[in-house]
Coordinates of C-alpha atoms in Angstrom, one line a residue:
X27 CA 8.4 -21.8 27.1
X28 CA 8.9 -22.9 23.5
X29 CA 6.5 -19.9 22.3
X30 CA 4.7 -17.6 23.7
X31 CA 0.7 -15.8 22.6
X32 CA -0.5 -12.6 22.6
X33 CA -3.9 -11.3 22.1
X34 CA -4.2 -10.9 18.1
X35 CA -7.0 -10.3 15.6
X36 CA -6.3 -11.4 11.5
X37 CA -8.0 -8.8 8.8
X38 CA -8.6 -8.4 5.3
X39 CA -8.0 -4.6 5.0
X40 CA -8.7 -4.4 0.7
X41 CA -6.6 -6.5 -1.3
X42 CA -4.8 -7.9 2.1
X43 CA -4.4 -9.1 5.8
X44 CA -2.1 -8.8 8.1
X45 CA -2.2 -9.5 12.0
X46 CA -3.0 -6.3 14.0
X47 CA -2.2 -5.8 17.6
X48 CA -3.8 -3.8 20.7
X49 CA -0.7 -1.3 21.9
X50 CA -1.5 -2.3 25.3
X51 CA -0.3 -6.2 24.6
X52 CA 3.0 -4.8 23.2
X53 CA 6.2 -4.1 25.0
X54 CA 7.3 -0.9 23.8
X55 CA 10.7 -1.5 22.4
X56 CA 10.9 -1.9 18.4
X57 CA 13.7 -4.4 18.0
X58 CA 11.8 -6.3 20.5
X59 CA 8.7 -5.9 18.3
X60 CA 10.0 -6.1 15.2
X61 CA 11.9 -9.7 16.0
X62 CA 8.1 -10.6 16.9
X63 CA 6.7 -10.0 13.9
X64 CA 8.7 -11.1 11.9
X65 CA 8.6 -14.7 14.1
X66 CA 4.9 -14.4 14.2
X67 CA 4.4 -13.8 10.2
X68 CA 7.0 -17.1 9.2
X69 CA 9.3 -14.6 9.2
X70 CA 12.2 -15.9 6.9
X71 CA 11.6 -18.6 4.6
X72 CA 13.4 -18.4 1.8
X73 CA 10.8 -21.5 0.4
X74 CA 9.1 -18.1 -0.4
X75 CA 5.9 -20.2 1.9
X76 CA 5.2 -17.7 5.6
X77 CA 4.2 -21.6 6.2
X78 CA 5.2 -22.0 9.5
X79 CA 3.9 -18.3 9.8
X80 CA 0.2 -16.0 9.9
X81 CA 1.5 -14.9 6.0
X82 CA 1.0 -15.8 3.0
X83 CA 4.3 -16.2 1.1
X84 CA 4.1 -12.6 -0.8
X85 CA 3.8 -8.5 0.2
X86 CA 0.7 -8.2 0.5
X87 CA -0.4 -11.0 3.0
X88 CA 3.0 -10.1 5.4
X89 CA 1.5 -7.8 7.9
X90 CA 1.2 -6.4 11.2
X91 CA -0.6 -3.6 12.0
X92 CA -0.5 -1.6 16.1
X93 CA -3.5 -0.4 16.4
X94 CA -3.1 2.5 20.0
X95 CA -4.6 5.5 22.0
X96 CA -4.2 9.1 19.6
X97 CA -1.0 10.7 20.1
X98 CA -2.5 13.7 17.8
X99 CA -5.2 16.0 18.4
X100 CA -7.5 15.2 15.7
X101 CA -6.7 11.5 15.9
X102 CA -8.8 8.9 17.5
X103 CA -6.9 6.6 16.9
X104 CA -2.6 5.8 16.2
X105 CA -2.1 3.4 13.6
X106 CA 1.0 2.0 12.8
X107 CA 1.5 -0.5 9.9
X108 CA 4.7 -2.8 9.8
X109 CA 5.7 -4.6 6.3
X110 CA 7.2 -8.3 6.8
X111 CA 9.7 -9.8 4.7
X112 CA 9.0 -12.7 3.0
X113 CA 12.5 -14.4 3.0
X114 CA 14.3 -11.8 5.1
X115 CA 14.2 -11.3 9.0
X116 CA 13.0 -7.4 8.3
X117 CA 10.3 -6.1 9.5
X118 CA 9.9 -2.5 7.4
X119 CA 9.0 0.1 9.7
X120 CA 9.0 3.3 7.2
X121 CA 5.3 3.1 4.6
X122 CA 2.0 2.7 5.1
X123 CA 0.0 -0.1 4.0
X124 CA -3.5 1.6 2.4
X125 CA -5.5 -1.4 2.0
X126 CA -5.1 -2.2 5.9
X127 CA -6.1 1.0 6.7
X128 CA -9.8 0.4 5.5
X129 CA -10.0 -2.7 8.8
X130 CA -8.2 0.8 11.3
X131 CA -11.7 2.2 12.0
X132 CA -13.3 -1.2 12.5
X133 CA -10.6 -2.9 14.6
X134 CA -11.0 0.7 16.8
X135 CA -15.0 0.2 16.8
X136 CA -15.0 -3.0 17.3
X137 CA -12.1 -3.5 20.4
X138 CA -14.1 -0.8 21.9
X139 CA -12.0 1.9 21.4
X140 CA -14.1 3.9 19.9
X141 CA -17.5 5.0 20.7
X142 CA -20.4 4.0 17.6
X143 CA -23.8 4.8 17.3
X144 CA -25.6 2.7 14.2
X145 CA -25.5 4.5 10.9
X146 CA -22.3 5.6 9.5
X147 CA -19.4 5.3 12.0
X148 CA -16.2 8.3 11.5
X149 CA -12.9 7.4 12.5
X150 CA -10.0 9.4 12.3
X151 CA -7.4 8.2 12.2
X152 CA -3.4 9.0 12.8
X153 CA -1.0 7.3 10.4
X154 CA 2.6 7.7 12.5
X155 CA 4.2 5.9 9.8
X156 CA 3.7 9.3 8.0
X157 CA 2.6 11.4 10.3
X158 CA -0.7 11.7 8.0
X159 CA -4.1 11.9 9.1
X160 CA -6.7 9.4 7.7
X161 CA -10.5 9.6 7.8
X162 CA -12.1 6.1 7.5
X163 CA -16.1 6.1 7.2
X164 CA -18.0 3.1 7.5
X165 CA -21.3 1.0 8.1
X166 CA -22.0 0.6 12.1
X167 CA -25.3 -1.8 13.3
X168 CA -25.4 -2.8 17.0
X169 CA -22.3 -1.9 17.7
X170 CA -20.5 -3.9 15.4
X171 CA -18.4 -2.4 12.1
X172 CA -20.6 -3.8 8.9
X173 CA -19.5 -6.0 6.9
X174 CA -21.9 -7.0 5.0
X175 CA -22.9 -5.8 2.3
X176 CA -22.7 -5.1 -1.6
X177 CA -19.7 -3.1 -2.2
X178 CA -16.8 -5.1 -5.1
X179 CA -13.2 -4.4 -5.4
X180 CA -11.3 -6.1 -7.7
X181 CA -9.0 -8.8 -6.3
X182 CA -12.5 -9.8 -3.4
X183 CA -14.8 -12.4 -4.4
X184 CA -17.1 -11.5 -2.0
X185 CA -18.9 -8.3 -1.4
X186 CA -18.9 -6.3 1.4
X187 CA -19.8 -3.3 3.5
X188 CA -18.4 -0.3 1.4
X189 CA -15.3 1.7 3.0
X190 CA -14.5 5.5 2.0
X191 CA -11.5 6.6 3.2
X192 CA -10.3 10.4 2.8
X193 CA -6.2 11.0 3.5
X194 CA -5.1 14.5 4.1
X195 CA -2.9 16.0 2.8
X196 CA -1.0 13.3 1.7
X197 CA 1.5 15.1 0.0
X198 CA 4.9 14.4 1.2
X199 CA 4.4 11.2 3.2
X200 CA 8.0 9.7 2.9
X201 CA 10.4 13.5 1.5
X202 CA 8.8 16.0 3.0
X203 CA 7.6 17.0 -0.9
X204 CA 4.6 15.9 -3.1
X205 CA 8.5 16.0 -6.0
X206 CA 11.1 14.8 -3.6
X207 CA 13.8 15.6 -6.8
X208 CA 11.9 18.6 -7.6
X209 CA 11.4 17.4 -10.7
X210 CA 8.0 15.8 -13.0
X211 CA 10.9 13.4 -14.6
X212 CA 14.6 12.6 -14.0
X213 CA 16.8 10.7 -15.2
X214 CA 18.2 7.3 -13.9
X215 CA 21.1 5.7 -15.6
X216 CA 22.2 2.3 -15.5
X217 CA 25.5 2.2 -17.4
X218 CA 25.3 -0.3 -19.7
X219 CA 21.5 -1.2 -19.3
X220 CA 20.2 2.3 -19.9
X221 CA 19.0 5.4 -18.8
X222 CA 15.2 5.8 -18.2
X223 CA 13.6 8.1 -17.7
X224 CA 11.0 8.0 -13.9
X225 CA 8.7 10.3 -12.2
X226 CA 9.3 9.9 -8.2
X227 CA 5.9 11.1 -6.4
X228 CA 5.2 11.0 -2.4
X229 CA 1.6 11.3 -1.5
X230 CA 0.5 8.5 0.6
X231 CA 3.8 6.6 -0.3
X232 CA 6.5 7.0 -2.6
X233 CA 6.1 5.9 -5.8
X234 CA 8.6 5.5 -8.8
X235 CA 7.3 5.2 -12.5
X236 CA 8.3 4.2 -15.5
X237 CA 6.3 3.3 -18.6
X238 CA 6.0 -0.3 -18.8
X239 CA 7.3 -0.3 -23.4
X240 CA 10.5 1.6 -21.2
X241 CA 10.9 -2.4 -21.4
X242 CA 9.9 -3.7 -24.0
X243 CA 5.7 -4.1 -22.6
X244 CA 2.7 -3.8 -23.1
X245 CA 1.5 -2.7 -19.4
X246 CA -1.2 -5.9 -19.8
X247 CA 1.2 -9.0 -18.9
X248 CA 0.6 -10.3 -15.6
X249 CA 2.9 -10.4 -12.4
X250 CA 3.6 -13.7 -13.8
X251 CA 4.9 -12.8 -16.9
X252 CA 6.5 -9.9 -15.9
X253 CA 8.8 -11.7 -13.7
X254 CA 9.6 -14.1 -15.9
X255 CA 10.2 -11.5 -18.8
X256 CA 14.6 -11.4 -18.9
X257 CA 16.2 -8.4 -17.0
X258 CA 12.4 -7.1 -16.4
X259 CA 12.8 -7.2 -12.9
X260 CA 16.9 -7.2 -12.0
X261 CA 16.7 -3.6 -13.9
X262 CA 13.4 -2.3 -12.0
X263 CA 15.6 -3.3 -8.9
X264 CA 17.8 -1.1 -10.2
X265 CA 16.0 1.8 -10.9
X266 CA 14.6 1.5 -7.2
X267 CA 17.5 1.2 -5.5
X268 CA 19.2 4.4 -7.4
X269 CA 16.4 6.4 -7.0
X270 CA 16.5 5.4 -2.8
X271 CA 20.4 6.9 -3.3
X272 CA 19.1 10.5 -5.1
X273 CA 16.4 11.0 -2.4
X274 CA 19.0 10.3 0.1
X275 CA 17.6 7.3 1.3
X276 CA 20.7 5.3 0.8
X277 CA 24.8 6.0 1.0
X278 CA 24.4 3.4 -1.5
X279 CA 21.9 1.3 -3.7
X280 CA 22.4 -1.5 -1.7
X281 CA 21.6 0.4 1.8
X282 CA 18.1 1.3 0.4
X283 CA 15.1 -0.6 2.1
X284 CA 13.2 -3.1 0.3
X285 CA 9.9 -1.1 1.1
X286 CA 10.5 2.4 -0.1
X287 CA 10.7 3.4 -2.6
X288 CA 8.1 1.7 -4.7
X289 CA 8.6 1.1 -8.2
X290 CA 5.4 1.0 -10.6
X291 CA 5.0 0.8 -13.9
X292 CA 2.1 2.6 -16.0
X293 CA 1.4 2.3 -19.8
X294 CA -1.8 3.5 -21.9
X295 CA -4.7 1.8 -21.4
X296 CA -5.2 -1.3 -23.7
X297 CA -7.2 -4.7 -23.5
X298 CA -6.0 -6.4 -20.8
X299 CA -7.2 -9.9 -18.8
X300 CA -7.5 -10.0 -15.1
X301 CA -6.5 -12.2 -12.8
X302 CA -9.8 -13.9 -12.2
X303 CA -10.0 -14.2 -16.3
X304 CA -12.6 -11.5 -17.0
X305 CA -11.0 -9.2 -19.7
X306 CA -11.2 -5.3 -19.9
X307 CA -11.2 -3.1 -22.8
X308 CA -9.3 -0.1 -23.4
X309 CA -12.4 2.4 -22.8
X310 CA -13.3 1.0 -19.7
X311 CA -10.2 2.7 -17.7
X312 CA -7.7 5.7 -18.1
X313 CA -4.7 4.3 -17.2
X314 CA -2.6 0.8 -16.2
X315 CA 0.0 0.0 -13.6
X316 CA 2.5 -3.1 -12.6
X317 CA 3.1 -2.1 -9.3
X318 CA 6.8 -3.8 -7.8
X319 CA 5.7 -4.9 -4.5
X320 CA 9.0 -6.4 -1.7
X321 CA 10.9 -7.5 -4.9
X322 CA 7.4 -9.0 -6.5
X323 CA 5.0 -8.1 -8.9
X324 CA 2.0 -7.0 -6.5
X325 CA -0.9 -9.1 -7.8
X326 CA -3.3 -6.2 -7.6
X327 CA -2.4 -2.6 -6.3
X328 CA -1.4 -1.7 -2.8
X329 CA -3.3 0.8 -1.5
X330 CA -1.3 3.5 -1.1
X331 CA -0.2 3.0 -4.9
X332 CA -3.8 3.7 -6.0
X333 CA -4.0 6.2 -4.7
X334 CA -0.2 8.2 -5.4
X335 CA -1.5 7.1 -8.8
X336 CA -4.0 9.0 -8.6
X337 CA -2.4 12.2 -7.4
X338 CA 0.5 12.0 -10.1
X339 CA -1.7 11.4 -13.1
X340 CA -3.3 15.2 -12.1
X341 CA -0.2 16.6 -12.1
X342 CA 1.1 18.3 -15.0
X343 CA 4.1 16.1 -17.2
X344 CA 4.9 13.2 -15.1
X345 CA 5.0 10.1 -16.4
X346 CA 1.7 8.6 -15.4
X347 CA 0.1 12.4 -16.4
X348 CA 1.2 12.0 -19.9
X349 CA -0.6 8.7 -20.4
X350 CA -3.4 8.4 -18.7
X351 CA -7.1 10.0 -19.8
X352 CA -8.1 12.9 -17.6
X353 CA -9.3 12.5 -15.0
X354 CA -13.7 12.4 -14.0
X355 CA -15.3 15.6 -13.2
X356 CA -15.1 14.4 -10.0
X357 CA -11.3 13.9 -10.1
X358 CA -11.2 10.3 -10.0
X359 CA -9.3 8.3 -12.3
X360 CA -9.8 4.3 -13.0
X361 CA -6.4 2.5 -13.2
X362 CA -6.2 -0.9 -14.2
X363 CA -3.8 -3.9 -12.4
X364 CA -3.7 -7.5 -12.7
X365 CA -6.9 -8.2 -11.0
X366 CA -9.5 -5.3 -12.5
X367 CA -10.4 -1.7 -12.3
X368 CA -10.0 0.1 -9.2
X369 CA -11.4 3.9 -9.0
X370 CA -9.3 7.0 -7.0
X371 CA -10.1 10.0 -6.4
X372 CA -7.6 13.4 -5.7
X373 CA -7.7 17.1 -5.6
X374 CA -4.0 18.6 -6.6
X375 CA -3.6 22.0 -7.5
X376 CA -1.3 24.6 -8.3
X377 CA -0.4 27.5 -6.7
X378 CA 2.6 29.6 -7.4
X379 CA 4.5 27.4 -9.3
X380 CA 3.9 24.9 -6.2
X381 CA 2.1 21.4 -6.7
X382 CA -0.2 20.2 -3.9
X383 CA -2.2 18.0 -3.1
X384 CA -5.2 18.5 -1.2
X385 CA -7.1 15.0 -0.2
X386 CA -6.7 11.3 -1.9
X387 CA -10.2 9.2 -1.6
X388 CA -10.3 4.9 -1.6
X389 CA -13.4 2.8 -1.3
X390 CA -12.5 -0.6 -0.3
X391 CA -14.2 -3.1 2.2
X392 CA -12.8 -5.1 5.0
X393 CA -13.4 -8.7 7.1
X394 CA -12.6 -9.4 10.7
X395 CA -11.1 -13.6 9.6
X396 CA -9.8 -14.6 13.1
X397 CA -9.6 -13.3 16.5
X398 CA -7.5 -15.1 19.9
X399 CA -4.1 -15.1 20.3
X400 CA -1.2 -15.4 18.3
X401 CA 1.8 -17.5 18.6
X402 CA 5.3 -16.2 18.9
X403 CA 8.2 -19.2 18.8
X404 CA 10.6 -18.5 21.0
X405 CA 12.8 -17.1 18.5
X406 CA 11.1 -13.7 18.2
X407 CA 11.4 -12.7 21.5
X408 CA 9.7 -11.2 24.2

């Protein structure tokens, strides 16, 4: 048979989309799963469109998720995330997707993995990539996750029912340390391309921060403008990979994976126009960011990226902290990204000279878009 079919659900979670699978219908071997997911999403595609699969040609639309029984005593389900490269046959299991985390609770309730009464439901999620816990709170009606509502998030045209995600003890998700290098600022030397100050923060994900002004940018640029800026993307990728070597994520820059660490430019508030044409003034937000994901400028902000930045702004001396206005009394920071604004919250404290993050909070919406079976080409194996 040229292809086979596996039960799956197609979800939007936050500003991402992905194919969700119940663990019980999948083989256990990770290499087999990687081949299956790469094929299902339509990778590798040298044209960058993933036209022959479920992917959408950009990192935020090229994702797979596995939901299964919990292996943690304080969780209701296990959640495993896989990032699929668009133009390479690569399945990256190293990190989490904060946006798709918002759809995990919905899937668990709607698939009958977790029983929920009408009203506010709580699904306790064990995020297996980072070995962290996430609490997802959302409304249930007639035994199903509620999707209709009036909550709007930047980058999604349709309002939905609000989902609250609490990421518990988010620090050290990848390296085991909130500040993996032990410093609030490090210097990465690119030789003839210059020396760059960076801040490396590991909270829900691992991100390298650098000031947009280091590249002659303001932080108001669109993704297309960033990618068209001479040398900027190459320098960002070189910084990202050299930081990975510094942290022991690869023996050399070429050995550092595509997804981890991420890199982001940050900037003081300035007037900017979002991708939908709405203009925001510098008094409407606290810090601007342009994040890079899988070697492309992100059109919005990864969920874990927003959470990480919310934590980073509260660590004294980091580059985000220097450039951001202080968080409000509730610990919330308003973050500008190409699609608009997002508010993130975090509880960060310093004890005996050590920084720690107790929690980080993100609000999202999610919706089930399609359910049935996804076709796996023969190249995906079984």
